[in-house]
Amino acid sequence: MKKTLILPLFVVLLFCFFGTNNSYAKEIPDIETKVKSGKVTLKVYDKGDKYKFFKNGTLLYEGSSNELTKHISTIGGKYKIGIYQEKKLKRVVTVRVTNDLEQPPTHLNKASSPEIFMNSKIENSHINVVAAADSVQLSWDQLPDKDGFYEIYKNNKKIAETTNLTFTDQNVKPGERYHYSIHVRIDPAKEKQKDVEKTFKKFNSQLSAKEKAELMSVEGLLSTIVDIPVNDESYLTSKKSILDGLTKNENLFTQGKLPRDNMYGWDYTTFIPYQSVKDPNPAHKRQYYFKGDNRGFSFNANKFITNVQVNTQFHSPTSIALFKEMGKTIRCYDPSCRRVKEQKPISGVGIERIIHQKKRHALEWSLNHSVENPFGSYYPKTDYSYRVKLTENRATFTGEHLKAPNHEFYLSTPAIRDYMIIHQYEVKSKKQFWELWFSTSKISWKTELS
């Protein structure tokens, strides 16, 4: 579909985002946020005769002024604003902003290293959020994209495209939670394109030129999880964050590796979604098949290539513990895998946890995952990596992985029925499976929540 860029609107957006030296301001309905040199200014345009500003349940200001300026923490902050008219609470708005001192410039060359460039841009970008009971406005840093159109996803479904650096969703309900993502893609380096074309040729790919371009592209996914506020005094004064809400549960109980109510489980799973996939190894004289896990995304699934869980606890004691469970690789004579030829266990070698910070109120670690197929080096490894920065009220996740197989990442709690989706990525179709895996096309992703 042909898309038209409206120049005057583009000029206005440029002015709003680049503003004065060392500052950025984002104009949004009823609220203006401005961050400069580690200070945030919140200005409310929604008419009222009294305003209350809260952060983490602490009252920062109450009075007739519609403006607040405060130092912001290094990881940013989430604020709740109560707007009153004639002594009645008219509206609750939540605002999440990022410290400008935490946004280092990227001086990388996109042409020579698109994957490193994309990874750096995603890692150093943020989504600022303003949420009310009837709408959510997202604003984000400029990201690289081939055609200049940002694809907006809500709960893994595409809902819009825009050339702007803001998007408003008015299809929300108070008290609900939504996962928003901004999807971008750029072309790989010329040499990488040639290598991928060889992969397509090797597999006698029947994909169209458009499908091939999409498969070989370098992708980026910037995400945030948003709780829609409720126009209620108790919601306004509550200290509860998204993380807090998962653990403060009267029904928590001791279960296996999760003994404390201040502990989180971070479950990363890779799996093949199909019943089977053809074995592409040309050394075989006949066609074999690899048994798949034959499932979609599921937190409770027990079929996978690998499942790696990191359990974290802020105190009693402070810990970042690694647990891993490996599947089997099964080669079959037939696509239904009724006749199994051979099977081998998958090794846990190649999984490394690195602890960067382990304090009572701040945890940070990364996980590198490079697991070989037990049937030999001809087949690609299952590769991914991620890093988590965690406080009691905020979490930031950054990661990178190949576009095959499927990837799913969850936050779980001792009450095993409670979990949250952090990241999911699926292979587009069965015919693309090996092309994606052997082409080593990558996606960089980031999710923020508070």
XYZ file of C-alpha atoms in Angstrom:
450
model
C 0.000 0.000 0.000
C 1.358 3.420 -0.940
C 2.123 5.584 2.067
C 2.331 9.392 2.141
C 4.536 11.410 4.486
C 3.039 14.726 5.580
C 5.981 17.139 5.662
C 4.616 19.776 8.075
C 3.889 17.140 10.724
C 7.383 15.723 10.282
C 8.903 19.181 10.827
C 6.886 19.633 14.027
C 8.076 16.265 15.323
C 11.685 17.143 14.618
C 11.306 20.347 16.629
C 9.675 18.504 19.553
C 12.317 15.822 19.769
C 15.514 17.765 19.233
C 14.529 20.993 21.038
C 17.300 22.850 22.855
C 20.815 21.690 23.714
C 21.128 18.487 25.763
C 17.403 18.149 26.356
C 14.367 16.454 24.917
C 10.688 17.266 25.275
C 7.736 15.189 24.192
C 4.331 16.844 23.693
C 1.469 14.508 24.510
C -2.250 14.983 25.194
C -2.734 16.751 28.571
C 0.849 16.074 29.828
C 4.229 17.462 28.793
C 7.381 15.719 29.972
C 10.841 17.204 29.718
C 14.106 15.651 30.865
C 17.290 17.702 30.992
C 20.595 17.000 32.752
C 19.098 14.381 35.039
C 15.980 16.367 35.999
C 12.417 15.679 34.920
C 9.688 18.304 34.564
C 6.068 17.143 34.385
C 3.470 19.698 33.301
C -0.241 18.868 33.343
C -2.528 20.629 30.862
C -5.662 18.781 31.949
C -7.649 21.439 33.854
C -7.968 20.985 37.610
C -7.948 22.988 40.821
C -5.561 20.631 42.656
C -2.838 18.179 41.630
C -1.024 15.368 43.429
C 2.280 13.935 42.180
C 3.438 10.515 43.485
C 6.501 8.344 42.881
C 6.572 4.757 44.228
C 3.701 5.610 46.568
C 5.454 8.673 48.042
C 3.700 12.034 47.750
C 6.066 14.517 46.055
C 3.697 17.476 45.827
C 0.088 18.436 46.531
C -1.367 21.808 45.579
C -2.655 24.082 42.842
C 0.492 24.043 40.687
C 0.225 21.843 37.605
C 4.016 21.490 37.269
C 6.673 19.444 39.083
C 10.468 19.328 38.625
C 12.572 16.662 40.345
C 15.893 14.868 39.987
C 15.357 11.552 38.244
C 17.104 8.289 39.142
C 19.708 6.891 36.754
C 17.281 4.241 35.471
C 14.383 6.676 35.053
C 11.151 6.881 36.976
C 7.436 6.184 37.035
C 5.071 8.856 38.357
C 1.367 8.915 39.170
C -0.546 12.174 38.885
C -3.941 12.824 40.390
C -6.012 15.616 38.810
C -8.765 17.014 41.054
C -11.744 19.227 40.279
C -14.013 20.555 43.034
C -12.344 18.287 45.620
C -13.065 15.153 43.582
C -10.501 12.947 41.828
C -11.126 13.573 38.149
C -8.345 11.533 36.542
C -5.259 9.421 37.296
C -2.355 9.488 34.843
C 0.842 7.439 35.020
C 4.000 8.754 33.379
C 7.185 6.749 32.778
C 10.280 8.635 31.647
C 13.953 7.825 31.142
C 16.970 9.720 32.425
C 18.671 11.528 29.521
C 22.051 10.772 31.114
C 21.418 7.097 30.390
C 21.189 7.604 26.609
C 24.759 7.472 25.223
C 25.105 8.362 21.523
C 25.771 5.594 19.036
C 28.771 6.264 16.788
C 28.592 3.071 14.758
C 28.606 2.649 11.012
C 25.360 1.069 9.843
C 26.768 0.207 6.423
C 29.758 -1.791 7.702
C 28.038 -3.536 10.620
C 24.218 -3.350 10.525
C 23.762 -6.034 13.217
C 26.030 -4.324 15.753
C 24.454 -0.981 14.850
C 20.909 -2.280 15.371
C 21.823 -4.018 18.609
C 23.363 -0.835 20.011
C 20.421 1.362 18.970
C 17.871 -1.009 20.526
C 19.920 -1.402 23.710
C 20.232 2.374 24.202
C 16.654 3.290 23.251
C 13.578 3.603 25.435
C 9.810 3.900 25.261
C 8.338 6.655 27.405
C 4.754 6.009 28.492
C 1.814 8.189 29.495
C -1.238 6.122 30.465
C -4.730 7.080 31.545
C -7.855 4.966 32.053
C -8.890 5.520 28.424
C -5.619 5.814 26.469
C -1.903 5.063 26.275
C 0.616 7.258 24.514
C 4.023 5.836 23.612
C 6.996 7.930 22.536
C 10.399 6.547 21.626
C 13.863 7.358 20.366
C 14.519 7.342 16.636
C 15.383 3.853 15.412
C 16.890 2.648 12.115
C 14.348 1.304 9.654
C 14.592 0.540 5.950
C 11.398 2.320 4.836
C 11.006 4.702 7.783
C 7.774 3.107 9.040
C 7.566 1.835 12.607
C 5.313 -1.221 13.032
C 3.355 -1.116 16.292
C 2.353 -4.387 17.982
C 0.032 -4.887 20.936
C 0.061 -8.287 22.663
C 1.918 -9.721 19.634
C -0.650 -8.439 17.111
C 0.153 -5.658 14.666
C -2.175 -2.699 15.194
C -0.573 0.197 13.279
C 2.281 1.682 11.259
C 3.624 5.204 11.681
C 6.466 7.459 10.585
C 6.076 9.431 13.821
C 7.961 8.860 17.056
C 4.708 8.721 19.014
C 1.620 6.529 18.960
C -1.650 6.718 20.905
C -3.825 3.688 21.612
C -7.367 4.518 22.734
C -8.566 0.922 22.740
C -7.646 0.130 26.355
C -9.459 -0.732 29.575
C -8.646 0.485 33.108
C -6.862 -2.115 35.225
C -5.708 -4.147 32.206
C -2.094 -4.903 31.189
C -0.751 -4.610 27.629
C 2.529 -5.494 25.929
C 3.519 -2.946 23.249
C 6.344 -3.410 20.733
C 7.900 -1.274 18.016
C 9.330 -3.368 15.178
C 12.015 -2.128 12.759
C 14.297 -3.742 10.185
C 17.271 -2.843 7.988
C 19.254 -4.672 5.302
C 22.315 -6.722 6.297
C 25.773 -5.906 4.921
C 26.300 -6.690 1.233
C 28.616 -9.615 1.972
C 26.095 -11.074 4.405
C 23.364 -10.740 1.763
C 25.485 -12.769 -0.648
C 26.010 -15.478 1.969
C 22.295 -15.637 2.738
C 21.470 -15.894 -0.966
C 23.776 -18.935 -1.090
C 21.809 -20.430 1.792
C 18.532 -19.878 -0.064
C 20.010 -21.508 -3.154
C 21.322 -24.477 -1.152
C 17.837 -25.168 0.167
C 16.223 -24.597 -3.243
C 14.130 -21.902 -1.631
C 10.725 -21.191 -3.135
C 10.384 -17.887 -1.321
C 9.535 -14.703 -3.168
C 12.023 -11.824 -3.368
C 10.000 -9.954 -0.736
C 10.008 -12.940 1.615
C 13.756 -13.413 1.157
C 14.421 -9.741 1.919
C 12.356 -9.998 5.101
C 14.091 -13.178 6.228
C 17.611 -11.841 5.754
C 16.854 -8.452 7.319
C 18.411 -7.308 10.575
C 15.483 -6.789 12.954
C 14.944 -4.745 16.086
C 12.146 -4.981 18.661
C 11.667 -2.321 21.341
C 8.972 -3.225 23.884
C 7.310 -2.092 27.073
C 4.675 -3.494 29.424
C 1.968 -1.048 30.507
C -0.579 -1.253 33.295
C -3.619 0.934 32.616
C -4.462 3.078 35.677
C -7.781 3.168 37.472
C -9.378 6.475 38.464
C -9.310 5.673 42.156
C -7.538 7.199 45.151
C -6.157 3.825 46.292
C -4.538 3.258 42.879
C -3.011 6.724 42.985
C -1.370 6.201 46.394
C -0.376 2.561 45.880
C 3.334 1.677 45.917
C 2.689 -1.407 43.824
C 4.687 -1.815 40.583
C 4.337 -4.504 37.931
C 7.090 -6.506 39.648
C 5.635 -5.878 43.089
C 2.226 -7.019 41.969
C 3.544 -10.419 40.963
C 5.141 -11.266 44.306
C 2.852 -9.661 46.888
C 0.394 -12.543 46.884
C -1.048 -14.121 50.035
C -1.165 -17.518 48.327
C 2.581 -17.817 47.694
C 4.016 -21.151 48.713
C 7.327 -22.993 48.703
C 7.771 -24.928 45.472
C 10.986 -26.576 44.260
C 13.565 -24.007 43.308
C 11.413 -21.025 44.347
C 11.456 -20.891 48.156
C 10.922 -17.180 48.844
C 8.208 -14.650 48.100
C 10.814 -12.084 46.985
C 12.152 -14.420 44.294
C 11.573 -14.316 40.551
C 12.143 -17.044 37.974
C 13.332 -15.971 34.520
C 12.498 -18.781 32.085
C 13.995 -18.749 28.576
C 12.948 -21.599 26.279
C 13.774 -22.515 22.683
C 11.623 -24.959 20.716
C 10.639 -26.216 17.247
C 6.920 -25.451 16.794
C 6.241 -28.151 14.163
C 5.645 -31.886 14.462
C 8.812 -32.413 12.437
C 11.184 -30.694 10.006
C 13.139 -32.259 7.161
C 16.764 -33.095 7.873
C 18.615 -31.029 5.237
C 21.987 -32.788 5.532
C 23.045 -33.697 1.959
C 25.325 -36.482 3.248
C 22.333 -38.760 3.779
C 21.235 -41.012 0.928
C 17.596 -40.832 1.984
C 15.338 -38.211 3.553
C 15.171 -38.126 7.344
C 13.246 -35.840 9.705
C 13.935 -34.169 13.006
C 11.154 -34.467 15.556
C 9.786 -31.094 16.630
C 8.065 -30.004 19.824
C 4.739 -29.544 17.991
C 3.422 -26.653 20.082
C 2.892 -22.925 20.272
C 3.988 -20.489 22.954
C 3.289 -21.828 26.428
C 4.763 -21.063 29.829
C 3.856 -24.553 31.139
C 5.110 -26.579 28.153
C 7.453 -29.497 28.888
C 8.716 -29.960 25.324
C 11.673 -27.864 24.156
C 15.202 -27.806 22.813
C 16.529 -26.045 25.901
C 14.952 -24.459 28.977
C 17.200 -22.199 31.046
C 15.944 -20.629 34.249
C 17.667 -17.987 36.347
C 16.146 -17.562 39.799
C 16.845 -14.279 41.556
C 16.254 -13.168 45.110
C 16.927 -9.771 46.672
C 17.490 -11.037 50.218
C 17.523 -14.038 52.582
C 19.944 -14.574 50.829
C 20.708 -12.329 47.834
C 21.171 -14.754 44.942
C 21.239 -15.267 41.162
C 21.007 -19.027 40.587
C 21.158 -20.892 37.249
C 19.122 -24.016 36.412
C 18.998 -25.662 32.994
C 17.021 -28.496 31.465
C 17.953 -29.962 28.106
C 15.805 -31.821 25.598
C 16.687 -34.550 23.094
C 17.270 -34.381 19.362
C 15.401 -37.193 17.621
C 15.919 -38.236 14.000
C 13.016 -40.089 12.336
C 12.342 -42.051 9.157
C 8.961 -40.401 8.562
C 7.468 -36.897 9.069
C 5.067 -38.151 11.756
C 8.070 -39.577 13.675
C 6.354 -42.893 14.317
C 9.599 -44.611 13.307
C 12.551 -43.235 15.234
C 15.984 -43.822 13.707
C 18.114 -42.464 16.560
C 18.133 -39.903 19.366
C 20.806 -38.032 21.282
C 20.652 -35.850 24.397
C 21.420 -32.150 24.013
C 24.416 -30.975 26.007
C 24.232 -28.056 28.412
C 27.763 -27.033 27.472
C 27.741 -23.539 25.986
C 25.398 -21.970 28.557
C 27.067 -19.313 30.683
C 25.643 -17.017 33.371
C 27.644 -13.868 34.191
C 26.842 -11.868 37.341
C 27.483 -8.125 36.990
C 25.885 -6.876 40.203
C 24.464 -8.657 43.227
C 23.142 -6.309 45.910
C 20.146 -6.356 48.229
C 18.182 -3.890 46.065
C 19.862 -4.254 42.648
C 20.662 -7.348 40.595
C 22.240 -7.524 37.157
C 23.306 -10.536 35.131
C 23.631 -11.796 31.579
C 23.222 -15.206 29.981
C 25.057 -16.466 26.893
C 23.573 -19.524 25.195
C 25.338 -21.329 22.327
C 24.234 -24.971 22.221
C 25.323 -27.425 19.530
C 23.099 -29.927 17.760
C 24.269 -33.361 19.045
C 24.244 -34.732 15.466
C 27.207 -32.629 14.414
C 28.578 -29.254 13.400
C 26.755 -29.277 10.032
C 23.673 -27.991 11.839
C 23.481 -24.475 13.292
C 23.786 -23.865 17.024
C 20.894 -22.605 19.114
C 22.225 -19.146 19.896
C 20.918 -16.316 22.045
C 22.049 -13.939 24.754
C 20.321 -11.539 27.103
C 21.070 -9.146 29.970
C 18.816 -8.109 32.859
C 19.003 -5.047 35.122
C 16.636 -5.502 38.045
C 15.520 -3.420 41.010
C 12.491 -3.951 43.242
C 10.404 -1.570 41.097
C 11.897 -1.733 37.621
C 13.434 -4.203 35.158
C 15.183 -3.795 31.816
C 15.906 -6.713 29.479
C 18.089 -6.580 26.365
C 18.843 -9.527 24.115
C 19.780 -10.900 20.732
C 19.039 -14.212 18.997
C 18.758 -15.987 15.674
C 15.335 -15.943 13.992
C 15.007 -19.708 14.374
C 13.947 -21.725 16.277
C 11.139 -20.181 18.349
C 12.129 -18.202 21.448
C 10.039 -17.437 24.548
C 11.056 -15.644 27.743
C 8.863 -15.420 30.859
C 8.965 -13.899 34.312
C 7.486 -16.331 36.846
C 6.886 -16.272 40.606
C 6.630 -18.805 43.430
C 2.881 -18.962 42.790
C 3.557 -20.958 39.653
C 0.333 -19.886 37.945
C 1.589 -16.265 37.902
C 3.808 -15.325 35.000
C 4.422 -12.522 32.525
C 5.614 -12.613 28.907
C 8.901 -10.757 28.499
C 9.721 -11.697 24.900
C 8.439 -14.062 22.212
C 9.575 -14.650 18.644
C 8.313 -17.277 16.216
C 9.361 -18.720 12.889
C 7.030 -17.380 10.207
C 6.370 -20.707 8.441
C 7.629 -24.263 8.156
C 9.122 -23.689 4.716
C 11.277 -20.885 6.138
C 12.598 -22.816 9.128
C 15.985 -23.979 7.865
C 16.510 -20.886 5.708
C 16.179 -18.764 8.849
C 18.383 -20.974 11.004
C 21.194 -21.484 8.488
C 21.179 -17.857 7.340
C 21.978 -16.751 10.940
C 19.749 -13.697 10.571
C 19.386 -11.929 13.913
C 16.945 -9.872 15.914
C 17.888 -7.490 18.726
C 15.219 -6.851 21.356
C 14.589 -4.889 24.530
C 11.730 -4.900 27.049
C 11.192 -2.447 29.895
C 8.707 -2.637 32.735
C 8.015 -0.789 35.982
